[in-house]
Amino acid sequence: MRSRWLVAACLLAHADAFALKRKGIAAKPKKKKVKKAPPSPRPVTEALPTPAEAQLARVAAAAKRCGPDIRRALAAEGYFSTENFLDAAAVAAMAREARTLDATLVPSQSTRWDGKETVAYDKEGVRSTQILGGADYEKAPRLTEYVVALTSALAAEA
């Protein structure tokens, strides 16, 4: 009898696991738990402002805040001056752009009336350049946006 059980044990040891499972003889193997990766964050559907849009918004807000003072000073004195018109980071970024334009600077000119005609003259120690959009926009995008936003904001308030 003992040999019969031994033969049966040998046959079972070599039998196909699937066949044993089908006959209900084999024990079910335990499944390993696999940790699922956490769900990936959903993409932001709301677009973040581009640097140009952010610059336009900063300048428009500053122009709105100082607009009445700007118009009053321009009418009375011909210029406007204030501190902290824009935050230090925006000013530093525009200053970096301005330094890249050094090669385009030329002596600044002005005109005066000498009683008979308008005479052009160079301003001593003053250099200037033109801020151009279009194909030259990438040379100074923040400066271009500053001019556009300030001009637009002040014109809208007038």
JSON list of C-alpha atoms in Angstrom, two decimals:
[
{"chain": "A", "resi": 1, "resn": "MET", "atom": "CA", "xyz": [0.00, 0.00, 0.00]},
{"chain": "A", "resi": 2, "resn": "ARG", "atom": "CA", "xyz": [2.84, 2.18, 0.81]},
{"chain": "A", "resi": 3, "resn": "SER", "atom": "CA", "xyz": [4.31, 1.76, -2.65]},
{"chain": "A", "resi": 4, "resn": "ARG", "atom": "CA", "xyz": [1.01, 2.75, -4.22]},
{"chain": "A", "resi": 5, "resn": "TRP", "atom": "CA", "xyz": [1.09, 6.07, -2.42]},
{"chain": "A", "resi": 6, "resn": "LEU", "atom": "CA", "xyz": [4.72, 6.55, -3.38]},
{"chain": "A", "resi": 7, "resn": "VAL", "atom": "CA", "xyz": [3.91, 5.97, -7.05]},
{"chain": "A", "resi": 8, "resn": "ALA", "atom": "CA", "xyz": [0.99, 8.35, -6.83]},
{"chain": "A", "resi": 9, "resn": "ALA", "atom": "CA", "xyz": [3.19, 11.00, -5.18]},
{"chain": "A", "resi": 10, "resn": "CYS", "atom": "CA", "xyz": [5.81, 10.65, -7.94]},
{"chain": "A", "resi": 11, "resn": "LEU", "atom": "CA", "xyz": [3.21, 10.95, -10.64]},
{"chain": "A", "resi": 12, "resn": "LEU", "atom": "CA", "xyz": [1.70, 13.98, -8.99]},
{"chain": "A", "resi": 13, "resn": "ALA", "atom": "CA", "xyz": [5.09, 15.64, -8.63]},
{"chain": "A", "resi": 14, "resn": "HIS", "atom": "CA", "xyz": [5.69, 15.47, -12.36]},
{"chain": "A", "resi": 15, "resn": "ALA", "atom": "CA", "xyz": [2.17, 16.15, -13.51]},
{"chain": "A", "resi": 16, "resn": "ASP", "atom": "CA", "xyz": [1.28, 19.34, -15.24]},
{"chain": "A", "resi": 17, "resn": "ALA", "atom": "CA", "xyz": [0.20, 21.99, -12.73]},
{"chain": "A", "resi": 18, "resn": "PHE", "atom": "CA", "xyz": [-2.68, 22.98, -14.96]},
{"chain": "A", "resi": 19, "resn": "ALA", "atom": "CA", "xyz": [-3.97, 19.42, -15.15]},
{"chain": "A", "resi": 20, "resn": "LEU", "atom": "CA", "xyz": [-3.76, 19.08, -11.39]},
{"chain": "A", "resi": 21, "resn": "LYS", "atom": "CA", "xyz": [-5.57, 22.33, -10.90]},
{"chain": "A", "resi": 22, "resn": "ARG", "atom": "CA", "xyz": [-8.26, 21.19, -13.29]},
{"chain": "A", "resi": 23, "resn": "LYS", "atom": "CA", "xyz": [-8.74, 18.01, -11.30]},
{"chain": "A", "resi": 24, "resn": "GLY", "atom": "CA", "xyz": [-8.82, 20.01, -8.07]},
{"chain": "A", "resi": 25, "resn": "ILE", "atom": "CA", "xyz": [-5.76, 18.30, -6.67]},
{"chain": "A", "resi": 26, "resn": "ALA", "atom": "CA", "xyz": [-3.19, 21.16, -6.77]},
{"chain": "A", "resi": 27, "resn": "ALA", "atom": "CA", "xyz": [-3.33, 24.08, -4.39]},
{"chain": "A", "resi": 28, "resn": "LYS", "atom": "CA", "xyz": [-3.83, 27.50, -5.92]},
{"chain": "A", "resi": 29, "resn": "PRO", "atom": "CA", "xyz": [-0.63, 29.55, -5.95]},
{"chain": "A", "resi": 30, "resn": "LYS", "atom": "CA", "xyz": [-0.84, 32.84, -4.13]},
{"chain": "A", "resi": 31, "resn": "LYS", "atom": "CA", "xyz": [-0.87, 35.90, -6.34]},
{"chain": "A", "resi": 32, "resn": "LYS", "atom": "CA", "xyz": [1.79, 38.47, -5.73]},
{"chain": "A", "resi": 33, "resn": "LYS", "atom": "CA", "xyz": [0.44, 41.91, -5.03]},
{"chain": "A", "resi": 34, "resn": "VAL", "atom": "CA", "xyz": [1.77, 44.43, -7.48]},
{"chain": "A", "resi": 35, "resn": "LYS", "atom": "CA", "xyz": [1.80, 48.01, -6.36]},
{"chain": "A", "resi": 36, "resn": "LYS", "atom": "CA", "xyz": [0.18, 50.27, -8.87]},
{"chain": "A", "resi": 37, "resn": "ALA", "atom": "CA", "xyz": [1.92, 53.47, -9.77]},
{"chain": "A", "resi": 38, "resn": "PRO", "atom": "CA", "xyz": [0.15, 56.55, -8.48]},
{"chain": "A", "resi": 39, "resn": "PRO", "atom": "CA", "xyz": [-1.97, 58.23, -11.12]},
{"chain": "A", "resi": 40, "resn": "SER", "atom": "CA", "xyz": [-0.08, 60.82, -13.09]},
{"chain": "A", "resi": 41, "resn": "PRO", "atom": "CA", "xyz": [-1.14, 64.39, -12.42]},
{"chain": "A", "resi": 42, "resn": "ARG", "atom": "CA", "xyz": [-3.66, 65.76, -14.83]},
{"chain": "A", "resi": 43, "resn": "PRO", "atom": "CA", "xyz": [-2.26, 68.19, -17.35]},
{"chain": "A", "resi": 44, "resn": "VAL", "atom": "CA", "xyz": [-2.96, 71.84, -16.65]},
{"chain": "A", "resi": 45, "resn": "THR", "atom": "CA", "xyz": [-5.76, 72.82, -18.96]},
{"chain": "A", "resi": 46, "resn": "GLU", "atom": "CA", "xyz": [-5.40, 76.49, -18.23]},
{"chain": "A", "resi": 47, "resn": "ALA", "atom": "CA", "xyz": [-2.44, 77.92, -20.15]},
{"chain": "A", "resi": 48, "resn": "LEU", "atom": "CA", "xyz": [0.16, 79.76, -18.13]},
{"chain": "A", "resi": 49, "resn": "PRO", "atom": "CA", "xyz": [0.90, 83.28, -19.35]},
{"chain": "A", "resi": 50, "resn": "THR", "atom": "CA", "xyz": [3.83, 83.66, -21.71]},
{"chain": "A", "resi": 51, "resn": "PRO", "atom": "CA", "xyz": [6.65, 85.99, -20.68]},
{"chain": "A", "resi": 52, "resn": "ALA", "atom": "CA", "xyz": [5.28, 88.58, -23.13]},
{"chain": "A", "resi": 53, "resn": "GLU", "atom": "CA", "xyz": [1.76, 88.32, -21.68]},
{"chain": "A", "resi": 54, "resn": "ALA", "atom": "CA", "xyz": [3.14, 88.58, -18.14]},
{"chain": "A", "resi": 55, "resn": "GLN", "atom": "CA", "xyz": [5.16, 91.68, -19.11]},
{"chain": "A", "resi": 56, "resn": "LEU", "atom": "CA", "xyz": [2.12, 93.26, -20.75]},
{"chain": "A", "resi": 57, "resn": "ALA", "atom": "CA", "xyz": [0.05, 92.61, -17.62]},
{"chain": "A", "resi": 58, "resn": "ARG", "atom": "CA", "xyz": [2.72, 94.05, -15.27]},
{"chain": "A", "resi": 59, "resn": "VAL", "atom": "CA", "xyz": [3.13, 97.22, -17.31]},
{"chain": "A", "resi": 60, "resn": "ALA", "atom": "CA", "xyz": [-0.63, 97.65, -17.80]},
{"chain": "A", "resi": 61, "resn": "ALA", "atom": "CA", "xyz": [-1.18, 97.35, -14.04]},
{"chain": "A", "resi": 62, "resn": "ALA", "atom": "CA", "xyz": [1.58, 99.88, -13.31]},
{"chain": "A", "resi": 63, "resn": "ALA", "atom": "CA", "xyz": [0.22, 102.28, -15.95]},
{"chain": "A", "resi": 64, "resn": "LYS", "atom": "CA", "xyz": [-3.28, 101.99, -14.49]},
{"chain": "A", "resi": 65, "resn": "ARG", "atom": "CA", "xyz": [-1.94, 102.62, -10.99]},
{"chain": "A", "resi": 66, "resn": "CYS", "atom": "CA", "xyz": [0.15, 105.66, -12.05]},
{"chain": "A", "resi": 67, "resn": "GLY", "atom": "CA", "xyz": [-1.82, 106.79, -15.13]},
{"chain": "A", "resi": 68, "resn": "PRO", "atom": "CA", "xyz": [-3.33, 110.00, -13.71]},
{"chain": "A", "resi": 69, "resn": "ASP", "atom": "CA", "xyz": [0.05, 111.07, -12.26]},
{"chain": "A", "resi": 70, "resn": "ILE", "atom": "CA", "xyz": [1.80, 110.29, -15.56]},
{"chain": "A", "resi": 71, "resn": "ARG", "atom": "CA", "xyz": [-0.62, 112.42, -17.59]},
{"chain": "A", "resi": 72, "resn": "ARG", "atom": "CA", "xyz": [-0.51, 115.26, -15.09]},
{"chain": "A", "resi": 73, "resn": "ALA", "atom": "CA", "xyz": [3.31, 115.30, -14.97]},
{"chain": "A", "resi": 74, "resn": "LEU", "atom": "CA", "xyz": [3.66, 115.09, -18.75]},
{"chain": "A", "resi": 75, "resn": "ALA", "atom": "CA", "xyz": [1.26, 118.03, -19.21]},
{"chain": "A", "resi": 76, "resn": "ALA", "atom": "CA", "xyz": [2.95, 120.17, -16.55]},
{"chain": "A", "resi": 77, "resn": "GLU", "atom": "CA", "xyz": [6.65, 119.30, -16.85]},
{"chain": "A", "resi": 78, "resn": "GLY", "atom": "CA", "xyz": [7.04, 117.22, -20.01]},
{"chain": "A", "resi": 79, "resn": "TYR", "atom": "CA", "xyz": [8.30, 114.13, -18.16]},
{"chain": "A", "resi": 80, "resn": "PHE", "atom": "CA", "xyz": [7.28, 111.67, -15.46]},
{"chain": "A", "resi": 81, "resn": "SER", "atom": "CA", "xyz": [9.51, 110.05, -12.86]},
{"chain": "A", "resi": 82, "resn": "THR", "atom": "CA", "xyz": [8.69, 107.58, -10.10]},
{"chain": "A", "resi": 83, "resn": "GLU", "atom": "CA", "xyz": [10.29, 104.78, -8.12]},
{"chain": "A", "resi": 84, "resn": "ASN", "atom": "CA", "xyz": [9.09, 101.17, -8.14]},
{"chain": "A", "resi": 85, "resn": "PHE", "atom": "CA", "xyz": [6.98, 101.54, -11.27]},
{"chain": "A", "resi": 86, "resn": "LEU", "atom": "CA", "xyz": [7.81, 97.88, -11.99]},
{"chain": "A", "resi": 87, "resn": "ASP", "atom": "CA", "xyz": [9.24, 95.20, -9.72]},
{"chain": "A", "resi": 88, "resn": "ALA", "atom": "CA", "xyz": [13.03, 94.76, -9.53]},
{"chain": "A", "resi": 89, "resn": "ALA", "atom": "CA", "xyz": [13.00, 91.49, -11.52]},
{"chain": "A", "resi": 90, "resn": "ALA", "atom": "CA", "xyz": [11.20, 93.09, -14.49]},
{"chain": "A", "resi": 91, "resn": "VAL", "atom": "CA", "xyz": [13.56, 96.08, -14.40]},
{"chain": "A", "resi": 92, "resn": "ALA", "atom": "CA", "xyz": [16.64, 93.81, -14.26]},
{"chain": "A", "resi": 93, "resn": "ALA", "atom": "CA", "xyz": [15.37, 91.76, -17.22]},
{"chain": "A", "resi": 94, "resn": "MET", "atom": "CA", "xyz": [14.80, 94.91, -19.30]},
{"chain": "A", "resi": 95, "resn": "ALA", "atom": "CA", "xyz": [18.25, 96.22, -18.30]},
{"chain": "A", "resi": 96, "resn": "ARG", "atom": "CA", "xyz": [19.86, 92.97, -19.56]},
{"chain": "A", "resi": 97, "resn": "GLU", "atom": "CA", "xyz": [18.02, 93.38, -22.86]},
{"chain": "A", "resi": 98, "resn": "ALA", "atom": "CA", "xyz": [19.08, 97.02, -23.12]},
{"chain": "A", "resi": 99, "resn": "ARG", "atom": "CA", "xyz": [22.75, 96.05, -22.70]},
{"chain": "A", "resi": 100, "resn": "THR", "atom": "CA", "xyz": [22.45, 93.67, -25.66]},
{"chain": "A", "resi": 101, "resn": "LEU", "atom": "CA", "xyz": [21.42, 96.66, -27.81]},
{"chain": "A", "resi": 102, "resn": "ASP", "atom": "CA", "xyz": [24.68, 98.62, -27.18]},
{"chain": "A", "resi": 103, "resn": "ALA", "atom": "CA", "xyz": [25.88, 97.99, -30.75]},
{"chain": "A", "resi": 104, "resn": "THR", "atom": "CA", "xyz": [22.76, 99.71, -32.12]},
{"chain": "A", "resi": 105, "resn": "LEU", "atom": "CA", "xyz": [23.13, 102.92, -30.06]},
{"chain": "A", "resi": 106, "resn": "VAL", "atom": "CA", "xyz": [23.74, 106.19, -31.89]},
{"chain": "A", "resi": 107, "resn": "PRO", "atom": "CA", "xyz": [24.18, 109.75, -30.58]},
{"chain": "A", "resi": 108, "resn": "SER", "atom": "CA", "xyz": [20.78, 111.06, -29.61]},
{"chain": "A", "resi": 109, "resn": "GLN", "atom": "CA", "xyz": [19.61, 114.16, -31.43]},
{"chain": "A", "resi": 110, "resn": "SER", "atom": "CA", "xyz": [17.17, 116.86, -30.53]},
{"chain": "A", "resi": 111, "resn": "THR", "atom": "CA", "xyz": [15.97, 120.04, -32.19]},
{"chain": "A", "resi": 112, "resn": "ARG", "atom": "CA", "xyz": [15.65, 123.64, -31.16]},
{"chain": "A", "resi": 113, "resn": "TRP", "atom": "CA", "xyz": [14.23, 126.76, -32.76]},
{"chain": "A", "resi": 114, "resn": "ASP", "atom": "CA", "xyz": [16.87, 129.42, -33.34]},
{"chain": "A", "resi": 115, "resn": "GLY", "atom": "CA", "xyz": [14.43, 132.17, -34.32]},
{"chain": "A", "resi": 116, "resn": "LYS", "atom": "CA", "xyz": [14.50, 131.44, -38.04]},
{"chain": "A", "resi": 117, "resn": "GLU", "atom": "CA", "xyz": [14.52, 127.67, -38.39]},
{"chain": "A", "resi": 118, "resn": "THR", "atom": "CA", "xyz": [14.61, 124.36, -36.54]},
{"chain": "A", "resi": 119, "resn": "VAL", "atom": "CA", "xyz": [18.15, 123.22, -35.90]},
{"chain": "A", "resi": 120, "resn": "ALA", "atom": "CA", "xyz": [19.11, 119.59, -35.09]},
{"chain": "A", "resi": 121, "resn": "TYR", "atom": "CA", "xyz": [21.91, 118.96, -32.61]},
{"chain": "A", "resi": 122, "resn": "ASP", "atom": "CA", "xyz": [23.49, 115.99, -30.82]},
{"chain": "A", "resi": 123, "resn": "LYS", "atom": "CA", "xyz": [22.76, 115.68, -27.14]},
{"chain": "A", "resi": 124, "resn": "GLU", "atom": "CA", "xyz": [26.06, 115.40, -25.32]},
{"chain": "A", "resi": 125, "resn": "GLY", "atom": "CA", "xyz": [26.56, 112.03, -23.60]},
{"chain": "A", "resi": 126, "resn": "VAL", "atom": "CA", "xyz": [23.18, 110.70, -24.72]},
{"chain": "A", "resi": 127, "resn": "ARG", "atom": "CA", "xyz": [22.82, 107.68, -27.01]},
{"chain": "A", "resi": 128, "resn": "SER", "atom": "CA", "xyz": [19.60, 106.13, -28.25]},
{"chain": "A", "resi": 129, "resn": "THR", "atom": "CA", "xyz": [18.23, 103.28, -30.33]},
{"chain": "A", "resi": 130, "resn": "GLN", "atom": "CA", "xyz": [14.91, 102.31, -31.79]},
{"chain": "A", "resi": 131, "resn": "ILE", "atom": "CA", "xyz": [12.92, 99.49, -30.23]},
{"chain": "A", "resi": 132, "resn": "LEU", "atom": "CA", "xyz": [11.60, 97.59, -33.21]},
{"chain": "A", "resi": 133, "resn": "GLY", "atom": "CA", "xyz": [9.02, 94.83, -33.32]},
{"chain": "A", "resi": 134, "resn": "GLY", "atom": "CA", "xyz": [8.51, 92.51, -36.26]},
{"chain": "A", "resi": 135, "resn": "ALA", "atom": "CA", "xyz": [11.62, 90.58, -37.25]},
{"chain": "A", "resi": 136, "resn": "ASP", "atom": "CA", "xyz": [13.67, 92.40, -34.57]},
{"chain": "A", "resi": 137, "resn": "TYR", "atom": "CA", "xyz": [11.23, 91.57, -31.76]},
{"chain": "A", "resi": 138, "resn": "GLU", "atom": "CA", "xyz": [13.45, 88.78, -30.37]},
{"chain": "A", "resi": 139, "resn": "LYS", "atom": "CA", "xyz": [16.32, 91.23, -29.80]},
{"chain": "A", "resi": 140, "resn": "ALA", "atom": "CA", "xyz": [14.36, 92.98, -27.03]},
{"chain": "A", "resi": 141, "resn": "PRO", "atom": "CA", "xyz": [10.95, 91.39, -26.37]},
{"chain": "A", "resi": 142, "resn": "ARG", "atom": "CA", "xyz": [10.48, 92.84, -22.86]},
{"chain": "A", "resi": 143, "resn": "LEU", "atom": "CA", "xyz": [11.40, 96.35, -23.95]},
{"chain": "A", "resi": 144, "resn": "THR", "atom": "CA", "xyz": [9.07, 96.05, -26.93]},
{"chain": "A", "resi": 145, "resn": "GLU", "atom": "CA", "xyz": [6.22, 94.83, -24.71]},
{"chain": "A", "resi": 146, "resn": "TYR", "atom": "CA", "xyz": [6.96, 97.64, -22.24]},
{"chain": "A", "resi": 147, "resn": "VAL", "atom": "CA", "xyz": [6.55, 100.29, -24.96]},
{"chain": "A", "resi": 148, "resn": "VAL", "atom": "CA", "xyz": [3.44, 98.62, -26.40]},
{"chain": "A", "resi": 149, "resn": "ALA", "atom": "CA", "xyz": [1.75, 98.08, -23.03]},
{"chain": "A", "resi": 150, "resn": "LEU", "atom": "CA", "xyz": [2.54, 101.52, -21.64]},
{"chain": "A", "resi": 151, "resn": "THR", "atom": "CA", "xyz": [1.42, 103.30, -24.80]},
{"chain": "A", "resi": 152, "resn": "SER", "atom": "CA", "xyz": [-1.77, 101.23, -25.00]},
{"chain": "A", "resi": 153, "resn": "ALA", "atom": "CA", "xyz": [-2.64, 101.66, -21.34]},
{"chain": "A", "resi": 154, "resn": "LEU", "atom": "CA", "xyz": [-2.12, 105.42, -21.35]},
{"chain": "A", "resi": 155, "resn": "ALA", "atom": "CA", "xyz": [-3.97, 105.90, -24.62]},
{"chain": "A", "resi": 156, "resn": "ALA", "atom": "CA", "xyz": [-6.94, 103.89, -23.31]},
{"chain": "A", "resi": 157, "resn": "GLU", "atom": "CA", "xyz": [-7.19, 106.11, -20.22]},
{"chain": "A", "resi": 158, "resn": "ALA", "atom": "CA", "xyz": [-7.03, 109.38, -22.13]}
]
